[in-house]
mmCIF file of C-alpha atoms in Angstrom:
data_model
loop_
_atom_site.group_PDB
_atom_site.id
_atom_site.type_symbol
_atom_site.label_atom_id
_atom_site.label_comp_id
_atom_site.label_asym_id
_atom_site.label_seq_id
_atom_site.Cartn_x
_atom_site.Cartn_y
_atom_site.Cartn_z
ATOM 1 C CA MET A 186 0.120 -0.116 0.483
ATOM 2 C CA GLN A 187 1.214 3.523 -0.563
ATOM 3 C CA ILE A 188 -0.343 6.572 2.259
ATOM 4 C CA ASP A 189 -1.459 9.641 1.128
ATOM 5 C CA VAL A 190 -1.469 12.529 3.898
ATOM 6 C CA GLY A 191 -2.470 16.288 4.594
ATOM 7 C CA SER A 192 -2.114 17.476 7.428
ATOM 8 C CA ARG A 193 -2.396 20.809 9.019
ATOM 9 C CA THR A 194 -2.452 23.662 12.309
ATOM 10 C CA ASP A 195 -3.614 25.811 13.194
ATOM 11 C CA VAL A 196 -3.877 28.577 16.357
ATOM 12 C CA GLY A 197 -8.068 28.664 16.394
ATOM 13 C CA LEU A 198 -9.557 32.248 16.474
ATOM 14 C CA VAL A 199 -9.669 32.915 20.633
ATOM 15 C CA ARG A 200 -6.025 32.207 21.309
ATOM 16 C CA THR A 201 -3.047 34.077 20.156
ATOM 17 C CA ASN A 202 -0.481 31.248 20.487
ATOM 18 C CA ASN A 203 -0.433 27.853 18.791
ATOM 19 C CA GLU A 204 -0.184 24.731 21.332
ATOM 20 C CA ASP A 205 -0.193 22.142 19.469
ATOM 21 C CA HIS A 206 2.685 20.701 17.510
ATOM 22 C CA TYR A 207 2.681 17.690 14.587
ATOM 23 C CA GLY A 208 6.266 15.508 13.184
ATOM 24 C CA VAL A 209 6.041 12.299 10.355
ATOM 25 C CA ASP A 210 9.047 10.405 9.414
ATOM 26 C CA PHE A 211 8.292 9.631 5.722
ATOM 27 C CA PRO A 212 10.302 5.913 5.872
ATOM 28 C CA LEU A 213 9.019 5.104 9.324
ATOM 29 C CA ASN A 214 5.268 5.698 8.249
ATOM 30 C CA LEU A 215 5.187 7.073 11.557
ATOM 31 C CA PHE A 216 2.712 10.132 12.135
ATOM 32 C CA VAL A 217 2.655 12.458 15.883
ATOM 33 C CA LEU A 218 0.701 14.314 17.610
ATOM 34 C CA CYS A 219 1.004 16.441 20.283
ATOM 35 C CA ASP A 220 -1.739 18.802 21.645
ATOM 36 C CA GLY A 221 0.938 21.130 24.570
ATOM 37 C CA MET A 222 -0.259 22.473 27.972
ATOM 38 C CA GLY A 223 0.810 24.484 30.655
ATOM 39 C CA GLY A 224 0.151 28.083 29.390
ATOM 40 C CA GLN A 225 2.182 30.436 27.688
ATOM 41 C CA ALA A 226 5.882 28.721 26.467
ATOM 42 C CA GLY A 227 5.301 26.284 28.421
ATOM 43 C CA GLY A 228 2.954 24.025 25.739
ATOM 44 C CA GLU A 229 4.182 24.916 23.028
ATOM 45 C CA ILE A 230 8.245 23.719 24.420
ATOM 46 C CA ALA A 231 6.161 20.835 25.641
ATOM 47 C CA SER A 232 3.799 19.528 22.371
ATOM 48 C CA ARG A 233 7.477 19.540 20.506
ATOM 49 C CA MET A 234 9.876 18.018 22.508
ATOM 50 C CA ALA A 235 7.031 15.176 23.064
ATOM 51 C CA VAL A 236 6.501 14.875 19.299
ATOM 52 C CA GLU A 237 10.474 15.259 18.562
ATOM 53 C CA THR A 238 11.448 12.428 21.247
ATOM 54 C CA VAL A 239 9.493 9.923 19.669
ATOM 55 C CA LEU A 240 10.649 11.121 16.479
ATOM 56 C CA ALA A 241 14.104 10.542 17.000
ATOM 57 C CA HIS A 242 13.394 7.231 19.509
ATOM 58 C CA CYS A 243 11.490 5.079 17.208
ATOM 59 C CA ILE A 244 13.641 5.818 14.069
ATOM 60 C CA ASP A 245 17.014 4.814 16.506
ATOM 61 C CA LEU A 246 15.888 2.023 17.690
ATOM 62 C CA ALA A 247 14.937 1.025 14.146
ATOM 63 C CA GLY A 248 18.535 1.681 12.656
ATOM 64 C CA SER A 249 19.314 0.042 16.564
ATOM 65 C CA SER A 250 21.963 2.525 16.725
ATOM 66 C CA GLY A 251 22.334 1.256 21.187
ATOM 67 C CA GLN A 252 19.247 3.200 22.204
ATOM 68 C CA THR A 253 17.835 2.586 25.289
ATOM 69 C CA PHE A 254 14.534 0.750 25.782
ATOM 70 C CA VAL A 255 11.810 2.945 28.520
ATOM 71 C CA GLY A 256 9.925 0.713 30.011
ATOM 72 C CA ASN A 257 8.095 -3.017 30.373
ATOM 73 C CA ARG A 258 7.683 -4.641 26.631
ATOM 74 C CA ILE A 259 3.572 -5.935 26.334
ATOM 75 C CA GLU A 260 4.688 -9.258 25.199
ATOM 76 C CA GLU A 261 1.582 -9.373 22.989
ATOM 77 C CA PHE A 262 2.238 -6.641 21.289
ATOM 78 C CA THR A 263 4.429 -6.110 18.095
ATOM 79 C CA ALA A 264 8.282 -4.506 18.826
ATOM 80 C CA PRO A 265 7.327 -1.308 16.468
ATOM 81 C CA THR A 266 3.874 -1.019 18.942
ATOM 82 C CA ASN A 267 6.587 -1.669 21.861
ATOM 83 C CA ARG A 268 8.323 1.414 20.412
ATOM 84 C CA LEU A 269 6.401 3.720 19.945
ATOM 85 C CA ALA A 270 5.284 3.143 23.436
ATOM 86 C CA SER A 271 9.248 3.610 24.665
ATOM 87 C CA GLY A 272 9.273 6.679 23.125
ATOM 88 C CA ILE A 273 6.491 8.306 24.448
ATOM 89 C CA ARG A 274 7.919 7.393 27.867
ATOM 90 C CA LEU A 275 11.291 8.805 27.750
ATOM 91 C CA SER A 276 9.293 11.860 26.790
ATOM 92 C CA SER A 277 7.089 12.263 29.264
ATOM 93 C CA ARG A 278 10.278 12.114 31.436
ATOM 94 C CA ILE A 279 12.349 13.960 28.975
ATOM 95 C CA ILE A 280 10.242 17.029 29.720
ATOM 96 C CA TYR A 281 9.127 16.274 33.192
ATOM 97 C CA GLN A 282 13.299 16.987 34.206
ATOM 98 C CA GLU A 283 13.365 19.637 32.324
ATOM 99 C CA ALA A 284 9.685 21.810 34.155
ATOM 100 C CA ILE A 285 11.639 20.984 36.422
ATOM 101 C CA THR A 286 15.369 22.966 35.746
ATOM 102 C CA ARG A 287 13.203 25.120 34.932
ATOM 103 C CA PRO A 288 10.580 26.715 37.128
ATOM 104 C CA GLU A 289 9.089 29.044 34.280
ATOM 105 C CA LEU A 290 7.475 26.211 32.210
ATOM 106 C CA ASN A 291 6.796 23.788 36.064
ATOM 107 C CA GLY A 292 3.458 22.447 35.148
ATOM 108 C CA MET A 293 3.532 21.622 31.579
ATOM 109 C CA GLY A 294 2.246 18.752 29.847
ATOM 110 C CA SER A 295 1.334 17.771 26.602
ATOM 111 C CA THR A 296 -1.433 14.858 25.231
ATOM 112 C CA VAL A 297 -0.016 12.303 22.498
ATOM 113 C CA VAL A 298 -1.536 10.347 20.036
ATOM 114 C CA ALA A 299 1.805 8.452 17.615
ATOM 115 C CA VAL A 300 1.045 5.602 14.418
ATOM 116 C CA ARG A 301 3.144 3.778 13.280
ATOM 117 C CA ILE A 302 2.275 0.959 9.641
ATOM 118 C CA ILE A 303 3.653 -1.767 8.751
ATOM 119 C CA ASP A 304 2.753 -3.318 5.840
ATOM 120 C CA ASN A 305 -1.320 -4.225 6.853
ATOM 121 C CA ILE A 306 -0.490 -3.353 10.425
ATOM 122 C CA MET A 307 -1.067 -0.192 12.593
ATOM 123 C CA SER A 308 0.786 0.455 15.485
ATOM 124 C CA LEU A 309 -0.708 2.780 17.572
ATOM 125 C CA ALA A 310 -0.074 4.538 21.102
ATOM 126 C CA HIS A 311 -1.402 7.909 23.740
ATOM 127 C CA VAL A 312 -0.950 9.962 26.332
ATOM 128 C CA GLY A 313 -4.169 12.263 26.826
ATOM 129 C CA ASP A 314 -7.090 13.720 25.306
ATOM 130 C CA SER A 315 -5.650 13.609 21.849
ATOM 131 C CA ARG A 316 -7.903 11.547 19.251
ATOM 132 C CA ILE A 317 -7.204 8.630 16.370
ATOM 133 C CA TYR A 318 -9.558 7.153 14.081
ATOM 134 C CA LEU A 319 -10.130 4.630 11.569
ATOM 135 C CA PHE A 320 -12.710 5.497 9.347
ATOM 136 C CA ARG A 321 -12.759 2.285 6.167
ATOM 137 C CA GLU A 322 -16.577 2.228 4.977
ATOM 138 C CA ARG A 323 -17.388 5.740 5.531
ATOM 139 C CA GLN A 324 -18.950 4.276 9.051
ATOM 140 C CA PRO A 325 -15.989 5.735 12.342
ATOM 141 C CA GLN A 326 -14.792 4.232 14.596
ATOM 142 C CA GLN A 327 -12.072 5.977 18.090
ATOM 143 C CA LEU A 328 -9.488 3.947 18.205
ATOM 144 C CA THR A 329 -8.784 5.736 21.681
ATOM 145 C CA GLN A 330 -10.368 6.316 25.023
ATOM 146 C CA ASP A 331 -9.710 10.101 26.219
ATOM 147 C CA HIS A 332 -7.920 10.097 29.538
ATOM 148 C CA SER A 333 -10.362 12.843 30.976
ATOM 149 C CA LEU A 334 -12.420 13.263 34.194
ATOM 150 C CA VAL A 335 -15.333 13.234 31.422
ATOM 151 C CA MET A 336 -15.001 10.145 30.120
ATOM 152 C CA GLU A 337 -14.177 8.273 32.512
ATOM 153 C CA GLN A 338 -16.937 8.943 34.614
ATOM 154 C CA VAL A 339 -18.693 8.286 31.049
ATOM 155 C CA ARG A 340 -17.179 5.074 31.367
ATOM 156 C CA GLN A 341 -18.256 5.072 35.384
ATOM 157 C CA GLY A 342 -22.086 5.518 34.167
ATOM 158 C CA VAL A 343 -22.667 8.859 35.870
ATOM 159 C CA MET A 344 -22.479 11.245 32.360
ATOM 160 C CA THR A 345 -23.899 10.174 29.793
ATOM 161 C CA GLN A 346 -21.960 11.490 26.147
ATOM 162 C CA GLU A 347 -23.789 14.178 25.834
ATOM 163 C CA GLU A 348 -23.683 15.677 29.656
ATOM 164 C CA ALA A 349 -19.331 15.322 28.887
ATOM 165 C CA GLU A 350 -19.751 17.233 25.658
ATOM 166 C CA ARG A 351 -21.658 20.614 27.468
ATOM 167 C CA SER A 352 -19.305 20.412 31.265
ATOM 168 C CA GLU A 353 -17.748 22.497 31.998
ATOM 169 C CA LEU A 354 -14.959 20.490 33.369
ATOM 170 C CA SER A 355 -14.751 18.517 29.423
ATOM 171 C CA ASN A 356 -10.696 20.301 29.486
ATOM 172 C CA VAL A 357 -9.687 18.334 32.742
ATOM 173 C CA ILE A 358 -7.640 15.953 31.290
ATOM 174 C CA LEU A 359 -5.963 12.554 33.647
ATOM 175 C CA ARG A 360 -2.994 11.789 31.527
ATOM 176 C CA ALA A 361 -0.374 13.491 30.149
ATOM 177 C CA LEU A 362 3.148 14.266 29.611
ATOM 178 C CA GLY A 363 4.791 15.201 32.124
ATOM 179 C CA VAL A 364 3.221 16.037 35.253
ATOM 180 C CA GLU A 365 5.307 12.793 36.521
ATOM 181 C CA SER A 366 8.046 11.352 35.156
ATOM 182 C CA HIS A 367 6.374 7.714 34.194
ATOM 183 C CA VAL A 368 3.465 7.431 31.823
ATOM 184 C CA GLU A 369 0.984 4.920 31.391
ATOM 185 C CA VAL A 370 0.842 4.005 27.816
ATOM 186 C CA ASP A 371 -2.365 2.711 26.415
ATOM 187 C CA MET A 372 -1.633 0.901 23.150
ATOM 188 C CA ASP A 373 -3.237 -1.363 20.361
ATOM 189 C CA GLU A 374 -2.453 -2.314 16.983
ATOM 190 C CA LEU A 375 -5.231 -3.568 14.574
ATOM 191 C CA TRP A 376 -5.058 -4.790 10.506
ATOM 192 C CA VAL A 377 -5.856 -1.899 7.128
ATOM 193 C CA GLY A 378 -6.622 -2.572 4.301
ATOM 194 C CA ALA A 379 -6.986 0.102 0.772
ATOM 195 C CA GLY A 380 -9.239 2.261 1.146
ATOM 196 C CA ASP A 381 -8.981 3.082 5.032
ATOM 197 C CA GLN A 382 -8.618 6.953 5.862
ATOM 198 C CA ILE A 383 -7.693 7.032 9.388
ATOM 199 C CA LEU A 384 -7.540 10.561 11.442
ATOM 200 C CA LEU A 385 -4.906 12.048 14.150
ATOM 201 C CA CYS A 386 -6.505 15.040 15.955
ATOM 202 C CA SER A 387 -6.364 17.660 18.885
ATOM 203 C CA ASP A 388 -9.295 17.799 20.508
ATOM 204 C CA GLY A 389 -9.046 21.785 19.309
ATOM 205 C CA LEU A 390 -11.441 19.318 16.143
ATOM 206 C CA THR A 391 -13.269 17.561 18.954
ATOM 207 C CA HIS A 392 -15.066 19.955 20.733
ATOM 208 C CA MET A 393 -15.472 22.347 18.028
ATOM 209 C CA VAL A 394 -17.071 18.988 15.676
ATOM 210 C CA THR A 395 -18.879 16.628 16.262
ATOM 211 C CA ASP A 396 -17.895 12.919 14.834
ATOM 212 C CA LYS A 397 -21.334 12.794 12.887
ATOM 213 C CA GLU A 398 -19.390 15.930 10.376
ATOM 214 C CA ILE A 399 -16.545 15.114 11.100
ATOM 215 C CA ALA A 400 -17.404 11.270 8.802
ATOM 216 C CA GLU A 401 -19.220 13.597 6.392
ATOM 217 C CA VAL A 402 -15.815 15.442 5.428
ATOM 218 C CA LEU A 403 -13.906 12.240 5.558
ATOM 219 C CA THR A 404 -16.315 11.206 2.549
ATOM 220 C CA GLN A 405 -16.388 14.129 0.468
ATOM 221 C CA PRO A 406 -14.128 13.679 -3.236
ATOM 222 C CA GLY A 407 -10.773 15.877 -2.522
ATOM 223 C CA THR A 408 -7.355 14.551 -1.056
ATOM 224 C CA PRO A 409 -6.484 13.932 2.154
ATOM 225 C CA GLN A 410 -4.707 17.562 2.256
ATOM 226 C CA GLN A 411 -7.668 19.490 1.048
ATOM 227 C CA VAL A 412 -9.491 17.376 3.663
ATOM 228 C CA ALA A 413 -7.588 18.248 6.965
ATOM 229 C CA ASP A 414 -7.630 22.059 5.631
ATOM 230 C CA TRP A 415 -11.287 21.495 5.466
ATOM 231 C CA LEU A 416 -11.732 19.773 9.118
ATOM 232 C CA VAL A 417 -9.571 22.414 10.922
ATOM 233 C CA GLU A 418 -12.243 25.780 8.906
ATOM 234 C CA LEU A 419 -14.926 24.373 9.956
ATOM 235 C CA ALA A 420 -13.884 23.603 13.936
ATOM 236 C CA ASN A 421 -13.066 28.182 12.721
ATOM 237 C CA GLU A 422 -15.981 28.673 11.783
ATOM 238 C CA ARG A 423 -17.415 26.301 14.721
ATOM 239 C CA GLY A 424 -15.615 29.173 17.199
ATOM 240 C CA GLY A 425 -11.989 28.314 16.598
ATOM 241 C CA GLU A 426 -11.721 28.790 20.677
ATOM 242 C CA ASP A 427 -8.783 25.841 20.398
ATOM 243 C CA ASN A 428 -5.797 26.023 18.221
ATOM 244 C CA THR A 429 -6.566 22.517 16.178
ATOM 245 C CA THR A 430 -3.791 19.948 14.547
ATOM 246 C CA VAL A 431 -4.912 17.197 12.166
ATOM 247 C CA ILE A 432 -3.567 14.384 10.454
ATOM 248 C CA VAL A 433 -5.396 12.185 7.240
ATOM 249 C CA LEU A 434 -3.574 8.825 6.785
ATOM 250 C CA ARG A 435 -5.607 8.249 2.699
ATOM 251 C CA LEU A 436 -4.198 4.376 2.380
ATOM 252 C CA ILE A 437 -4.012 3.431 -1.654
ATOM 253 C CA PRO A 438 -2.492 0.217 -3.451
ATOM 254 C CA ALA A 439 0.310 0.425 -4.991
ATOM 255 C CA PRO A 440 0.522 0.540 -8.699
ATOM 256 C CA VAL A 441 1.380 -2.354 -9.839
ATOM 257 C CA SER A 442 4.560 -2.227 -12.370
ATOM 258 C CA GLY A 443 6.648 -4.966 -14.113
ATOM 259 C CA TRP A 444 6.274 -8.306 -13.617
ATOM 260 C CA ARG A 445 4.214 -8.149 -11.251
ATOM 261 C CA ARG A 446 1.850 -5.969 -13.674
ATOM 262 C CA TRP A 447 2.376 -8.821 -16.300
ATOM 263 C CA ILE A 448 1.289 -11.165 -13.791
ATOM 264 C CA GLY A 449 -1.677 -9.998 -12.955
ATOM 265 C CA MET A 450 -2.813 -9.723 -16.442
ATOM 266 C CA PHE A 451 -1.546 -13.488 -16.494
ATOM 267 C CA ARG A 452 -3.246 -14.337 -13.510
ATOM 268 C CA GLU A 453 -6.570 -12.759 -14.685
ATOM 269 C CA VAL A 454 -7.125 -14.073 -18.358
ATOM 270 C CA ILE A 455 -6.168 -17.391 -16.784
ATOM 271 C CA GLY A 456 -9.090 -17.137 -14.628
ATOM 272 C CA ASN A 457 -11.015 -16.430 -17.260
ATOM 273 C CA GLY A 458 -9.970 -19.720 -18.302
ATOM 274 C CA LYS A 459 -7.736 -18.711 -21.473
ATOM 275 C CA SER A 460 -4.326 -20.412 -21.944
ATOM 276 C CA SER A 461 -0.930 -18.231 -21.145
ATOM 277 C CA SER A 462 -1.012 -17.926 -25.562
ATOM 278 C CA ALA A 463 -4.277 -16.053 -25.450
ATOM 279 C CA ILE A 464 -1.904 -13.120 -23.190
#
């Protein structure tokens, strides 16, 4: 498969600084998005540190450079998924230590969502309330669970989804990078195929635009970059109360060429009950 990518980050219409940050490593098919917190420069620094650390750590481990693995490996997951989690744990440690040495950055932190795709397996890892969605056959599926106060109350049956969306506590998150030196990372793996679309986004999108509306945009004809632009513009049309960042991935079949095309033609002819001399 090939991966067509679109991305955009926007400060929004209310805030004066952008605390979101994202990064991509195309050779690894690695995509990372973070939403910082901490006010003024703190959030910007934390999110940038997180993205850069996760990218560098995964690149180093993939190259077998001797980079130390951080945390315990979870045996049920593949090496790429464990690498994502290792990079996220390392980023939390680095952000935490930076905040200790620089008192003006005390309290800074960040969310993170990260995806890596190898062949038909997508590894994902996350902390906080930024999200990853899978869109398959026009149906959206949220692949991450928000580590937020209101969503925890929804899971416990204390609050409905509608109440959570209207709650003034919707921005209170229970897990973030840099709050402590160690952080629990949620991981998962799933099969993906041609036609699937994956969306990574900060809560600046999901607080302004419903899942149904996001799905409607993703089903519109357009490139992933156009879709990314449309999503950010829609969030701003709804008020743009926060920074909004999106990464849109579209999986498409790799072009068939050379001997692979010849084999495909041969199989098609044989499947039609003709002899190979018909080629």
